Amino acid sequence: GGYAGMALGAQTRRHSRGVFITNFRQGFWQGFLDPSIGGRGSRQVEAMFGELWLPVRDNVEIQFAIRREAYDPGESSTDPKIGIRFGPTDWLTLRGSYGTSFRAASLGQVVGTDTDAYVTEIADPLDPAEANTGTGTFRTILVSKNPSLEPEEATTYNFGFSLTPEVPWDPDATFQLDLDAFSIEFVNQVRAESPNQVVRDDPCGPQVQRDPTAAIQGLLTENIGATPCPAGVGNVLTVSTGFFNAGKTEVQGLDLGMQYSFGLGENTFALRSETSYIHQFEIQVSDGGAIVDGAGARNKRNPASAVPQIRSNLFVNWQRGAQSGNVTFRYIDSIVDDWWGGMTTVAAHTEVDVQYAYTFGRDDRYTASIGAINVFDEETPFGRFDGWEPTVHNPYMRQLYARINVSM
C-alpha cells in the first residue's frame, strides 16, 4: 500500500508552582478577597510514546499510537489509540477510532502548602427568607487541596464519513460533507465542590460553619440533612470545599460539517457550516450515585458546566483579488436554568460577526481589516445570579475593531 511511518520519543517534565501572598492579604479581608496563605509545590513527569502509520492498501490506512506517563508523586498510565481510514471510492471516506487518555490533577489541586478562599452567594436552605426566594447572602468559601485525587481517565470512540462528490452544475466548484458520531466516557473527573450544593445536601454538616449567636427565625426543619442541627442554629458563615473525583460522565453526540466553494466571475465564494449536537450528557457525581441528564441544562446543581444541545456556526466568505470579506452566524441553543429557586430557561442566542479586509504592499505583506463582533448588538440572554451563563455566553455587546497585520 505504500511507505509505513514510525515515530518514537521520550519526555521529561518538571512542574513547579509557587503562590506569593502579601502579609496584609494573609490576615485581613480586602473587599471580596478573603485571607489566603501562599506556598509552593512541584512534581516530576516521565513519558514515553510511539506511533505507527501503516498504509495497508491504497485505500486503507491504519494508525497505532501508545503513550505512557508517570507522575512523581502521583499515578501512572499507559494509553493506546487505534484509528482506521477506508476510502471505498474517490468521493467517500469512512473512518473510525478508539482510544483512552489520562490526565493527572493539577498542582493547584493536589500539591503544595498554599490555601485559598473566596466569596460567593449562598442561599441558605434553612432560612425562609433565602430558601423561598432563591436569593442568598455572600459568604466565605474555603478551598483545600486533596492529595488523594486520582487521575482523570477517558475512553473515546469515533465513527464518521466524508463525502466529496462532484458538483454536477459546476465542475469547478467543490462540496464536502463530514459527519462524525462520538462517544466519550470520563471516569474520575476532577471537580471542585459546589458550595451551594454542599450547603443544600447537609445544611448543618461538618463542612458548614454557622452563626451560633443569632438563631434563624422560622427555621425550615424539613430541609435539614443527615446531620442534626443544634438548637438556635444561625445562618451560614463559611463553607469548606475541596476537589474530588466524580463518578463518571458519558457524552454522546454528532458533529456535522459542510463546505461549498464556487466562483462567480472574478469572485470566489465559500459557504461553510459547523454544527455540534449533544444527544446525551449523563453525570454521575459519585460512584454508585444517581445519574443526572445534563444535556440542555445549565447544571448548577451538579459539578458539570452548562451544556447546550446544539451549537452551530455558519461562515460566508468572499474574495476578489486583494479584497475579502466574511460574515459569521453563531447560534447557541437554549438551556434549562436550574439555579436555586426553580426551573426557568436561558433563551437561545444568535450573533452575527462581519469583517472586510484588504491586502496590499510588496509580496502582499500588509492586510488592513475592519469588522464588528455581534454587529446587531444582540443582548446576552439572562441567567439567574450571574446575569448570564459565563461558560457559554459572552456578556459584551457590539464590538468594533480595525487592525493591520504585517507579514515579515
Coordinates of C-alpha atoms in Angstrom, one line a residue:
G1 CA 0.0 0.0 0.0
G2 CA 3.0 2.4 0.3
Y3 CA 5.6 3.5 2.8
A4 CA 5.0 3.0 6.5
G5 CA 5.9 5.6 9.1
M6 CA 7.0 5.3 12.7
A7 CA 7.9 7.8 15.5
L8 CA 9.3 7.1 19.0
G9 CA 10.0 9.6 21.7
A10 CA 10.6 10.2 25.4
Q11 CA 10.0 13.2 27.5
T12 CA 10.7 14.5 31.0
R13 CA 9.0 17.5 32.6
R14 CA 9.2 19.2 35.9
H15 CA 6.1 21.1 37.1
S16 CA 6.6 23.8 39.8
R17 CA 4.1 26.1 41.3
G18 CA 4.5 29.0 43.7
V19 CA 2.0 31.3 45.2
F20 CA 3.1 34.5 46.9
I21 CA 0.5 36.2 49.2
T22 CA 1.3 39.5 50.9
N23 CA 1.2 39.7 54.7
F24 CA -1.8 42.0 54.6
R25 CA -3.8 39.6 52.4
Q26 CA -2.9 36.7 54.7
G27 CA -4.5 38.3 57.7
F28 CA -7.2 40.7 56.5
W29 CA -10.2 40.8 54.3
Q30 CA -10.0 43.1 51.3
G31 CA -13.5 43.6 49.8
F32 CA -14.5 40.2 48.4
L33 CA -11.0 38.7 48.8
D34 CA -10.7 36.6 51.9
P35 CA -7.4 35.8 53.7
S36 CA -5.2 33.3 51.8
I37 CA -1.8 31.6 52.5
G38 CA 1.0 31.3 50.0
G39 CA 3.1 28.2 49.3
R40 CA 4.8 26.1 46.7
G41 CA 5.0 22.6 45.3
S42 CA 6.4 20.6 42.4
R43 CA 6.4 17.1 40.7
Q44 CA 8.3 15.2 38.1
V45 CA 6.8 13.7 35.0
E46 CA 8.4 11.0 32.8
A47 CA 6.8 10.0 29.4
M48 CA 7.4 7.6 26.5
F49 CA 5.4 7.4 23.3
G50 CA 5.3 5.7 20.0
E51 CA 3.3 6.0 16.8
L52 CA 3.0 3.7 13.7
W53 CA 1.3 4.5 10.4
L54 CA 0.5 1.6 8.0
P55 CA -0.9 2.1 4.5
V56 CA -2.3 -1.5 4.3
R57 CA -3.7 -0.9 0.8
D58 CA -4.0 2.1 -1.5
N59 CA -7.4 3.0 0.1
V60 CA -6.8 1.6 3.7
E61 CA -4.7 3.3 6.4
I62 CA -4.3 2.2 10.0
Q63 CA -2.7 4.2 12.7
F64 CA -1.5 2.9 16.1
A65 CA -0.2 5.0 18.9
I66 CA 0.6 4.5 22.6
R67 CA 1.8 6.8 25.4
R68 CA 2.9 6.1 28.9
E69 CA 3.2 8.8 31.6
A70 CA 4.4 8.5 35.2
Y71 CA 4.0 11.3 37.8
D72 CA 6.2 11.5 40.9
P73 CA 4.5 11.9 43.3
G74 CA 1.3 10.6 41.7
E75 CA 0.0 8.0 39.3
S76 CA 1.0 6.4 36.0
S77 CA -1.0 5.3 33.0
T78 CA -0.5 3.6 29.6
D79 CA -2.9 4.7 26.9
P80 CA -3.4 3.3 23.4
K81 CA -5.1 4.7 20.3
I82 CA -6.0 3.0 17.1
G83 CA -7.6 4.5 14.0
I84 CA -8.6 3.3 10.6
R85 CA -9.4 5.1 7.4
F86 CA -11.0 3.4 4.4
G87 CA -11.8 5.1 1.0
P88 CA -14.0 2.7 -1.0
T89 CA -14.5 5.4 -3.7
D90 CA -12.9 8.7 -4.8
W91 CA -15.8 10.6 -3.2
L92 CA -16.4 8.6 0.0
T93 CA -14.1 8.1 3.0
L94 CA -15.0 6.1 6.1
R95 CA -13.1 6.4 9.4
G96 CA -13.2 5.1 13.0
S97 CA -11.0 5.3 16.1
Y98 CA -10.7 4.1 19.6
G99 CA -8.5 5.4 22.4
T100 CA -8.0 6.0 26.0
S101 CA -6.5 9.1 27.7
F102 CA -5.2 10.1 31.1
R103 CA -4.8 13.4 32.9
A104 CA -3.4 13.9 36.4
A105 CA -4.9 16.6 38.7
S106 CA -3.2 20.0 38.5
L107 CA -0.6 21.1 41.0
G108 CA -3.0 23.6 42.4
Q109 CA -5.4 20.8 43.3
V110 CA -3.0 18.3 44.9
V111 CA 0.5 19.6 45.6
G112 CA 1.8 22.5 47.7
T113 CA 1.2 24.3 51.0
D114 CA -0.9 27.2 49.8
T115 CA -4.6 27.6 50.7
D116 CA -7.2 29.9 49.2
A117 CA -10.6 31.4 49.9
Y118 CA -13.2 33.5 48.1
V119 CA -16.7 34.9 48.5
T120 CA -19.9 33.9 46.6
E121 CA -23.6 34.0 47.1
I122 CA -25.0 31.1 49.2
A123 CA -28.8 30.5 49.5
D124 CA -29.3 29.0 53.0
P125 CA -32.0 26.2 52.7
L126 CA -32.9 26.6 56.4
D127 CA -33.7 30.3 56.2
P128 CA -37.1 31.0 54.7
A129 CA -36.0 34.5 53.6
E130 CA -33.5 32.9 51.3
A131 CA -34.8 29.4 50.5
N132 CA -38.2 30.7 49.4
T133 CA -36.9 33.4 47.2
G134 CA -33.8 31.7 45.6
T135 CA -31.6 34.6 46.7
G136 CA -28.8 34.4 49.2
T137 CA -26.0 36.2 51.0
F138 CA -22.4 36.5 50.2
R139 CA -20.4 34.1 52.3
T140 CA -16.8 32.9 52.7
I141 CA -15.8 29.8 50.9
L142 CA -12.6 28.0 52.0
V143 CA -10.8 25.8 49.4
S144 CA -8.5 23.0 50.4
K145 CA -6.3 20.6 48.4
N146 CA -6.8 16.9 48.0
P147 CA -3.5 14.9 47.7
S148 CA -5.6 11.7 47.3
L149 CA -7.1 12.7 43.9
E150 CA -6.9 10.0 41.3
P151 CA -6.1 10.9 37.7
E152 CA -8.9 11.5 35.2
E153 CA -9.4 8.8 32.5
A154 CA -11.4 8.8 29.3
T155 CA -12.4 6.2 26.7
T156 CA -13.3 7.6 23.3
Y157 CA -15.0 6.1 20.2
N158 CA -15.5 7.9 17.0
F159 CA -17.1 6.8 13.7
G160 CA -17.7 9.0 10.7
F161 CA -17.5 9.6 7.0
S162 CA -16.7 12.3 4.4
L163 CA -18.5 12.8 1.1
T164 CA -16.8 14.8 -1.7
P165 CA -19.0 14.3 -4.8
E166 CA -18.6 16.3 -8.0
V167 CA -20.9 19.3 -8.3
P168 CA -23.0 18.5 -11.5
W169 CA -23.9 22.1 -12.3
D170 CA -20.3 23.5 -11.8
P171 CA -17.3 21.3 -12.4
D172 CA -15.0 23.9 -10.8
A173 CA -17.0 24.0 -7.6
T174 CA -16.2 21.8 -4.6
F175 CA -18.5 20.3 -2.0
Q176 CA -17.7 18.3 1.2
L177 CA -19.9 16.9 3.9
D178 CA -18.4 15.4 7.1
L179 CA -20.4 13.6 9.7
D180 CA -18.9 12.0 12.9
A181 CA -20.6 10.3 15.8
F182 CA -18.7 10.2 19.1
S183 CA -19.0 8.6 22.5
I184 CA -16.8 9.6 25.4
E185 CA -16.8 8.2 28.9
F186 CA -15.0 10.1 31.5
V187 CA -14.0 8.4 34.8
N188 CA -12.7 10.1 38.0
Q189 CA -13.2 13.6 36.6
V190 CA -11.6 16.2 39.0
R191 CA -14.3 18.6 40.1
A192 CA -14.5 21.4 42.5
E193 CA -17.2 21.0 45.1
S194 CA -20.1 23.4 44.7
P195 CA -20.5 25.4 47.9
N196 CA -24.2 25.8 47.3
Q197 CA -24.5 22.0 46.7
V198 CA -22.6 21.3 50.0
V199 CA -25.0 23.5 52.0
R200 CA -28.1 22.1 50.3
D201 CA -27.0 18.4 50.8
D202 CA -26.2 18.8 54.5
P203 CA -27.0 22.3 55.9
C204 CA -25.6 21.5 59.3
G205 CA -22.8 19.2 58.2
P206 CA -19.1 19.4 59.1
Q207 CA -18.3 21.5 56.1
V208 CA -20.7 24.2 57.0
Q209 CA -20.0 26.7 59.9
R210 CA -23.0 28.6 61.2
D211 CA -23.5 31.6 63.4
P212 CA -24.0 30.4 67.0
T213 CA -25.2 33.8 68.3
A214 CA -28.3 34.6 66.2
A215 CA -30.9 31.9 65.6
I216 CA -32.8 31.7 62.2
Q217 CA -36.4 32.8 62.6
G218 CA -38.9 30.3 61.1
L219 CA -36.3 27.6 60.6
L220 CA -37.2 25.2 57.7
T221 CA -36.7 22.0 59.5
E222 CA -37.9 19.9 56.5
N223 CA -34.6 20.9 54.7
I224 CA -32.3 19.6 57.5
G225 CA -30.0 16.9 56.1
A226 CA -28.2 13.9 57.6
T227 CA -26.6 16.0 60.3
P228 CA -28.9 17.2 63.1
C229 CA -28.9 21.0 63.6
P230 CA -28.3 22.3 67.2
A231 CA -30.9 24.4 68.9
G232 CA -30.9 28.0 68.0
V233 CA -28.9 27.4 64.8
G234 CA -27.9 30.5 62.9
N235 CA -27.1 31.4 59.3
V236 CA -24.2 30.1 57.3
L237 CA -20.8 31.8 57.9
T238 CA -18.3 29.8 56.0
V239 CA -18.3 26.7 53.8
S240 CA -15.3 24.4 53.4
T241 CA -14.9 22.9 49.9
G242 CA -12.2 21.0 48.0
F243 CA -11.7 18.9 45.0
F244 CA -13.0 15.4 44.4
N245 CA -13.2 12.6 41.8
A246 CA -16.7 12.5 40.2
G247 CA -18.2 9.1 39.4
K248 CA -18.3 9.3 35.6
T249 CA -19.7 11.3 32.7
E250 CA -20.9 9.8 29.5
V251 CA -21.2 12.0 26.4
Q252 CA -22.7 11.1 23.0
G253 CA -23.2 13.3 20.1
L254 CA -22.8 14.2 16.5
D255 CA -20.5 16.7 14.6
L256 CA -21.7 17.8 11.2
G257 CA -19.6 19.9 8.8
M258 CA -20.4 21.1 5.3
Q259 CA -18.5 23.3 2.8
Y260 CA -19.3 24.5 -0.7
S261 CA -16.9 26.7 -2.7
F262 CA -17.6 28.2 -6.1
G263 CA -16.6 31.0 -8.4
L264 CA -18.7 33.8 -9.9
G265 CA -16.8 35.9 -12.4
E266 CA -13.8 37.3 -10.6
N267 CA -15.3 36.5 -7.2
T268 CA -14.8 33.4 -5.1
F269 CA -17.3 32.3 -2.5
A270 CA -17.2 29.7 0.2
L271 CA -20.0 28.6 2.4
R272 CA -19.1 26.5 5.5
S273 CA -21.1 25.3 8.5
E274 CA -20.1 23.5 11.7
T275 CA -22.8 22.0 14.0
S276 CA -22.4 20.0 17.2
Y277 CA -25.3 18.2 18.7
I278 CA -25.1 16.6 22.2
H279 CA -27.5 13.7 22.4
Q280 CA -26.5 12.5 25.9
F281 CA -24.6 14.0 28.8
E282 CA -25.1 11.8 31.8
I283 CA -23.4 12.8 35.0
Q284 CA -22.8 10.6 38.0
V285 CA -21.4 12.7 40.8
S286 CA -20.1 9.8 42.9
D287 CA -19.6 6.0 42.4
G288 CA -22.9 4.3 42.6
G289 CA -24.8 7.6 42.9
A290 CA -27.8 8.9 40.9
I291 CA -27.3 9.6 37.2
V292 CA -28.3 13.1 36.1
D293 CA -29.0 14.1 32.4
G294 CA -27.2 17.3 31.9
A295 CA -27.8 17.7 28.2
G296 CA -29.6 21.0 27.5
A297 CA -29.1 22.2 31.1
R298 CA -27.1 24.9 33.0
N299 CA -26.1 22.2 35.5
K300 CA -25.9 24.5 38.5
R301 CA -27.0 21.6 40.8
N302 CA -24.1 19.3 39.8
P303 CA -20.4 19.8 39.1
A304 CA -20.7 19.9 35.3
S305 CA -20.7 23.0 33.2
A306 CA -23.6 24.3 31.1
V307 CA -24.3 22.0 28.0
P308 CA -26.4 23.5 25.2
Q309 CA -27.5 20.6 23.0
I310 CA -26.9 22.5 19.7
R311 CA -24.1 24.9 18.8
S312 CA -23.9 25.9 15.1
N313 CA -21.7 28.3 13.1
L314 CA -22.3 29.4 9.5
F315 CA -19.4 31.1 7.7
V316 CA -19.9 33.0 4.4
N317 CA -16.5 34.0 2.8
W318 CA -15.9 36.2 -0.3
Q319 CA -12.7 37.1 -2.1
R320 CA -12.0 39.2 -5.1
G321 CA -8.3 39.9 -5.8
A322 CA -6.9 41.8 -2.8
Q323 CA -10.3 42.2 -1.2
S324 CA -12.0 39.7 1.1
G325 CA -14.9 39.7 3.4
N326 CA -16.7 37.2 5.7
V327 CA -20.0 37.0 7.7
T328 CA -20.3 34.6 10.6
F329 CA -23.6 33.5 12.1
R330 CA -23.2 31.9 15.6
Y331 CA -26.1 30.0 17.2
I332 CA -26.3 28.6 20.8
D333 CA -29.3 26.6 21.8
S334 CA -31.5 27.4 24.9
I335 CA -30.7 25.7 28.2
V336 CA -32.7 25.0 31.3
D337 CA -31.7 27.3 34.2
D338 CA -31.7 25.0 37.2
W339 CA -30.2 27.6 39.6
W340 CA -31.6 27.6 43.1
G341 CA -35.3 28.6 43.2
G342 CA -37.0 26.6 40.4
M343 CA -36.6 25.9 36.7
T344 CA -36.6 28.6 34.1
T345 CA -34.9 28.9 30.7
V346 CA -31.8 30.7 29.3
A347 CA -33.0 31.6 25.9
A348 CA -31.3 30.6 22.6
H349 CA -29.0 33.2 21.2
T350 CA -27.7 34.1 17.7
E351 CA -25.0 36.7 16.9
V352 CA -23.6 37.9 13.6
D353 CA -20.0 39.0 13.0
V354 CA -18.7 40.8 9.9
Q355 CA -15.3 41.7 8.5
Y356 CA -13.8 43.3 5.5
A357 CA -10.0 43.0 4.6
Y358 CA -7.7 44.4 2.0
T359 CA -4.2 43.0 1.3
F360 CA -1.5 45.3 -0.2
G361 CA 2.2 46.1 -0.4
R362 CA 5.1 44.2 -1.8
D363 CA 4.6 40.4 -1.6
D364 CA 1.2 41.2 0.0
R365 CA 2.9 41.9 3.3
Y366 CA 0.1 44.1 4.7
T367 CA -3.5 43.3 5.5
A368 CA -5.8 46.0 6.8
S369 CA -9.2 44.9 8.2
I370 CA -12.2 46.4 9.8
G371 CA -15.1 44.5 11.4
A372 CA -17.7 44.1 14.0
I373 CA -18.4 41.4 16.6
N374 CA -22.1 41.0 17.3
V375 CA -22.9 43.6 14.7
F376 CA -26.6 43.7 15.5
D377 CA -25.9 44.4 19.2
E378 CA -27.8 41.3 20.5
E379 CA -28.1 41.2 24.3
T380 CA -26.8 38.1 26.1
P381 CA -29.8 36.0 27.3
F382 CA -30.5 36.3 31.1
G383 CA -29.3 33.6 33.5
R384 CA -30.0 33.8 37.2
F385 CA -27.4 35.0 39.7
D386 CA -24.6 35.8 37.2
G387 CA -27.0 37.7 34.9
W388 CA -25.8 35.4 32.1
E389 CA -24.2 31.9 31.7
P390 CA -20.4 32.7 31.8
T391 CA -19.3 29.2 30.5
V392 CA -21.5 29.7 27.3
H393 CA -22.2 33.3 26.5
N394 CA -20.1 36.5 26.1
P395 CA -21.5 39.4 28.0
Y396 CA -20.0 42.0 25.7
M397 CA -22.4 43.7 23.2
R398 CA -21.3 45.0 19.8
Q399 CA -17.6 45.4 19.4
L400 CA -16.0 47.3 16.5
Y401 CA -12.3 46.9 15.5
A402 CA -9.7 47.9 13.0
R403 CA -6.3 46.3 12.7
I404 CA -3.3 45.9 10.4
N405 CA -1.3 42.7 10.1
V406 CA 2.3 42.7 8.8
S407 CA 4.0 39.5 7.4
M408 CA 7.7 39.5 8.0

